[in-house]
Short mmCIF file of C-alpha atoms in Angstrom, two decimals:
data_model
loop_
_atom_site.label_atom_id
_atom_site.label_comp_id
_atom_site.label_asym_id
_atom_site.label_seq_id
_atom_site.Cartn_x
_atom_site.Cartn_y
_atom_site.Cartn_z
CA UNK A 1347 0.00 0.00 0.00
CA UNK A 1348 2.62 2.53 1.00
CA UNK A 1349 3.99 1.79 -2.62
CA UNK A 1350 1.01 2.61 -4.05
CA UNK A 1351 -0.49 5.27 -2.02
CA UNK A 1352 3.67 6.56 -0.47
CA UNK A 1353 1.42 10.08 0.84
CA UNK A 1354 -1.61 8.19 2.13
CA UNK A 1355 -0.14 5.85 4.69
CA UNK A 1356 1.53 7.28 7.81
CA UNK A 1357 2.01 3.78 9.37
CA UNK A 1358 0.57 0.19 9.70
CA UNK A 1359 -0.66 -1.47 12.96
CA UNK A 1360 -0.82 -4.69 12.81
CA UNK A 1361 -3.01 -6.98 15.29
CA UNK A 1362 -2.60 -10.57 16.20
CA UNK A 1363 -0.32 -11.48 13.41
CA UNK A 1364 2.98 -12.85 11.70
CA UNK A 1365 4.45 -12.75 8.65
CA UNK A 1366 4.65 -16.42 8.63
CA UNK A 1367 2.29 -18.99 10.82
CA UNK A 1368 3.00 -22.30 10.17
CA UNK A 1369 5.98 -24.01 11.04
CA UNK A 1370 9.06 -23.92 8.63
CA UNK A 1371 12.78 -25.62 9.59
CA UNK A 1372 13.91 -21.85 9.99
CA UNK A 1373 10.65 -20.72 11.60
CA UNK A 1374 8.70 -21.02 14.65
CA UNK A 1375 5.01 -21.39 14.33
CA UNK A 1376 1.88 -23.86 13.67
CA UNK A 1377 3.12 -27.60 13.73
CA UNK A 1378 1.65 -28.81 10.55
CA UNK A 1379 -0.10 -31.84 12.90
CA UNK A 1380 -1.97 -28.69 14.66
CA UNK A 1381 -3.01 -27.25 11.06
CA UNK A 1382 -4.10 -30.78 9.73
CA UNK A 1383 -6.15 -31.89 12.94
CA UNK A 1384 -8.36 -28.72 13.21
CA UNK A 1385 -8.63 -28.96 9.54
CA UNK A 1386 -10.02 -32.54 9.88
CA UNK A 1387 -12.41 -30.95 12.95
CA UNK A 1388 -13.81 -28.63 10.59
CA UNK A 1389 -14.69 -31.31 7.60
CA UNK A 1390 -16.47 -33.90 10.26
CA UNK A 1391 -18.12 -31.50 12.84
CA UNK A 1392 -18.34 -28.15 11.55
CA UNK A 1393 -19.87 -26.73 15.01
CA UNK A 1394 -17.95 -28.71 16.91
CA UNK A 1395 -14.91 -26.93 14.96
CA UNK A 1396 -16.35 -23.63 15.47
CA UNK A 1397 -16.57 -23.73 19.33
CA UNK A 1398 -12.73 -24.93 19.63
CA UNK A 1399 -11.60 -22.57 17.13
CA UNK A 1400 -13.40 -19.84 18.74
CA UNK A 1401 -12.42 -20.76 22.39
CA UNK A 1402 -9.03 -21.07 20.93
CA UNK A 1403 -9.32 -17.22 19.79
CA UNK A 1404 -10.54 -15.78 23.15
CA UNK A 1405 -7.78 -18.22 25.21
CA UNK A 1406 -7.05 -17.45 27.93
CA UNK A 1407 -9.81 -15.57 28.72
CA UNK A 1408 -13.40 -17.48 30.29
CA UNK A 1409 -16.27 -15.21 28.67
CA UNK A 1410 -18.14 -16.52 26.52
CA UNK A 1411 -17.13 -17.02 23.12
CA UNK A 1412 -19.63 -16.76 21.00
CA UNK A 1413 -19.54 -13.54 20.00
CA UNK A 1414 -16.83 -14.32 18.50
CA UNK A 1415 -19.16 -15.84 15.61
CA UNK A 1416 -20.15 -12.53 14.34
CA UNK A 1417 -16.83 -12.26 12.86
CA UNK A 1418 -16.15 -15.15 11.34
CA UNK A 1419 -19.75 -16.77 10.78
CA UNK A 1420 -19.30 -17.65 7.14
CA UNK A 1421 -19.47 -20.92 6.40
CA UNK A 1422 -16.35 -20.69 3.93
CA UNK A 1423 -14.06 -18.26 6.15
CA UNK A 1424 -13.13 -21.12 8.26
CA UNK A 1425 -11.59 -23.57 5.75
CA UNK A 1426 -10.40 -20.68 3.69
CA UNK A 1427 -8.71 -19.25 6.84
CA UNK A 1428 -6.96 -22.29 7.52
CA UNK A 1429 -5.74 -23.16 3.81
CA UNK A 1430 -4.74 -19.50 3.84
CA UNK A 1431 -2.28 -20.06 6.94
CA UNK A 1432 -0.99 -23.14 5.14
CA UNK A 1433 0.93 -21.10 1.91
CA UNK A 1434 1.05 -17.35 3.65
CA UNK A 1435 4.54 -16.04 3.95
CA UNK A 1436 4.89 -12.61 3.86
CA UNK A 1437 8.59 -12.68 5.39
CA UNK A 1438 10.20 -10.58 2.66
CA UNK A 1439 7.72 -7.92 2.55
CA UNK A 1440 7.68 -7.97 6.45
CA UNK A 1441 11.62 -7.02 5.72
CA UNK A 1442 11.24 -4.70 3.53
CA UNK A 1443 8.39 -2.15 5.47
CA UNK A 1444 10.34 0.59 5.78
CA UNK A 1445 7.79 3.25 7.61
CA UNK A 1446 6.16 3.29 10.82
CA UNK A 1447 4.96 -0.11 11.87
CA UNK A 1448 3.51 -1.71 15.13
CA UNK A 1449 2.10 -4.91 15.95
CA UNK A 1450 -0.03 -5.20 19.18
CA UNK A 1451 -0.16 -9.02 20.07
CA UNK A 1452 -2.00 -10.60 22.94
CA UNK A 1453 0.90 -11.84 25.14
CA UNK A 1454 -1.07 -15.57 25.69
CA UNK A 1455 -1.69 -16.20 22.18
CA UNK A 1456 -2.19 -19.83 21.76
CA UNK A 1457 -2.70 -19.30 17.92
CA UNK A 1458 0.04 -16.72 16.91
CA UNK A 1459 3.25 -18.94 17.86
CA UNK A 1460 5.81 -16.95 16.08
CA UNK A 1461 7.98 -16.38 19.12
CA UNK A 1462 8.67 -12.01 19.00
CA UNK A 1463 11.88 -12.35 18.79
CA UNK A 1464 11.85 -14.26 15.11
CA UNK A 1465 9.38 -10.61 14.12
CA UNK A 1466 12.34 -8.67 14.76
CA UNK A 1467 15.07 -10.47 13.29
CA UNK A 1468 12.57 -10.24 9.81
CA UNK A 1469 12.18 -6.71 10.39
CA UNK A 1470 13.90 -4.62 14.07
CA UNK A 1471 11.84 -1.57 13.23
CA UNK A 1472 8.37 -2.77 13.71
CA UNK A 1473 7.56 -1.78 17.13
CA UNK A 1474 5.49 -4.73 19.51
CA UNK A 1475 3.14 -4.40 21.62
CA UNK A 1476 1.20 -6.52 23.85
CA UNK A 1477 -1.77 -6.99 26.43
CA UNK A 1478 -0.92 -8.63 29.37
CA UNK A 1479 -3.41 -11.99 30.34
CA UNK A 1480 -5.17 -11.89 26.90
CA UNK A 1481 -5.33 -13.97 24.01
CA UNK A 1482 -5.29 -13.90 19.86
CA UNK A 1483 -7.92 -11.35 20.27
CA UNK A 1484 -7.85 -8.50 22.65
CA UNK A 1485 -9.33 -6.29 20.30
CA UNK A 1486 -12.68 -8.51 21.74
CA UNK A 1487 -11.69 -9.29 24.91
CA UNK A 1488 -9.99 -6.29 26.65
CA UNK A 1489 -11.68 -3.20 24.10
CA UNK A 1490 -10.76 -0.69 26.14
CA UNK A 1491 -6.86 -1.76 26.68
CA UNK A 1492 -6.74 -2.37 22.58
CA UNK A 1493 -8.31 0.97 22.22
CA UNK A 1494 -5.92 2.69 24.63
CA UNK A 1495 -2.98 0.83 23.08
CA UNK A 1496 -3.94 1.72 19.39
CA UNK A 1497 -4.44 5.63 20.45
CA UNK A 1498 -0.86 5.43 21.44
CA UNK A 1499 0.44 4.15 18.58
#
């Protein structure tokens, strides 16, 4: 985008993400076992799929998690999702952003494994945040901590 649009963009923040998810023999991530067996959830018990993967989103927190289902209620965001994390690797253009970047993570993220160190040897500007006690998505569970933490940025 910053290509694109180079007077448009200011900076990037980033939520609950890596440039890379699954695991790779230089990379840290989602054991392709882990990828396969929730993938094999989904194709013989959708629901049944839908309440792990969306307790597994909220972790560690104990509300309840189906609000969670508003955002990803599709019936074809699930196994597109999880073919998605399968091929993405984003590494190189992780390396190459070059203007003001953050990434606010939830610092008991059962889904993101990319350990933050491997982030910052791909690229040491991008600047890491993250919400103490909360999950892969504190943007849900603690709104008023994401909100304070994106205002700073």
């Amino acid at each position: 985008l910053k290509e694109k649009f180079p007077t448009k963009i200011k900076k990037l923040i980033l939520v609950a993400t890596s440039p890379k998810f699954m695991q790779f023999t230089d990379w840290s991530g989602i054991s392709p076992n882990e990828l396969k067996a929730l993938i094999e959830l989904y194709q013989g018990n959708e629901n049944i799929f839908k309440n792990k993967f969306s307790k597994l989103t909220i972790y560690p927190n104990t509300l309840s998690h189906t609000g969670i289902s508003k955002y990803i209620n599709t019936k074809k965001y699930y196994l597109n999702y999880l073919n998605l994390l399968k091929v993405m690797d984003v590494r190189v253009q992780f390396s190459k952003l070059s203007h003001d970047c953050h990434l606010i993570l939830g610092d008991q993220d059962v889904l993101m494994k990319t350990p933050r160190d491997d982030i910052r040897k791909v690229n040491s500007q991008i600047k890491l945040a993250e919400i103490s006690g909360e999950g892969h998505a504190p943007f849900i569970t603690n709104v008023l901590e994401f909100k304070k933490l994106l205002i700073a940025q």
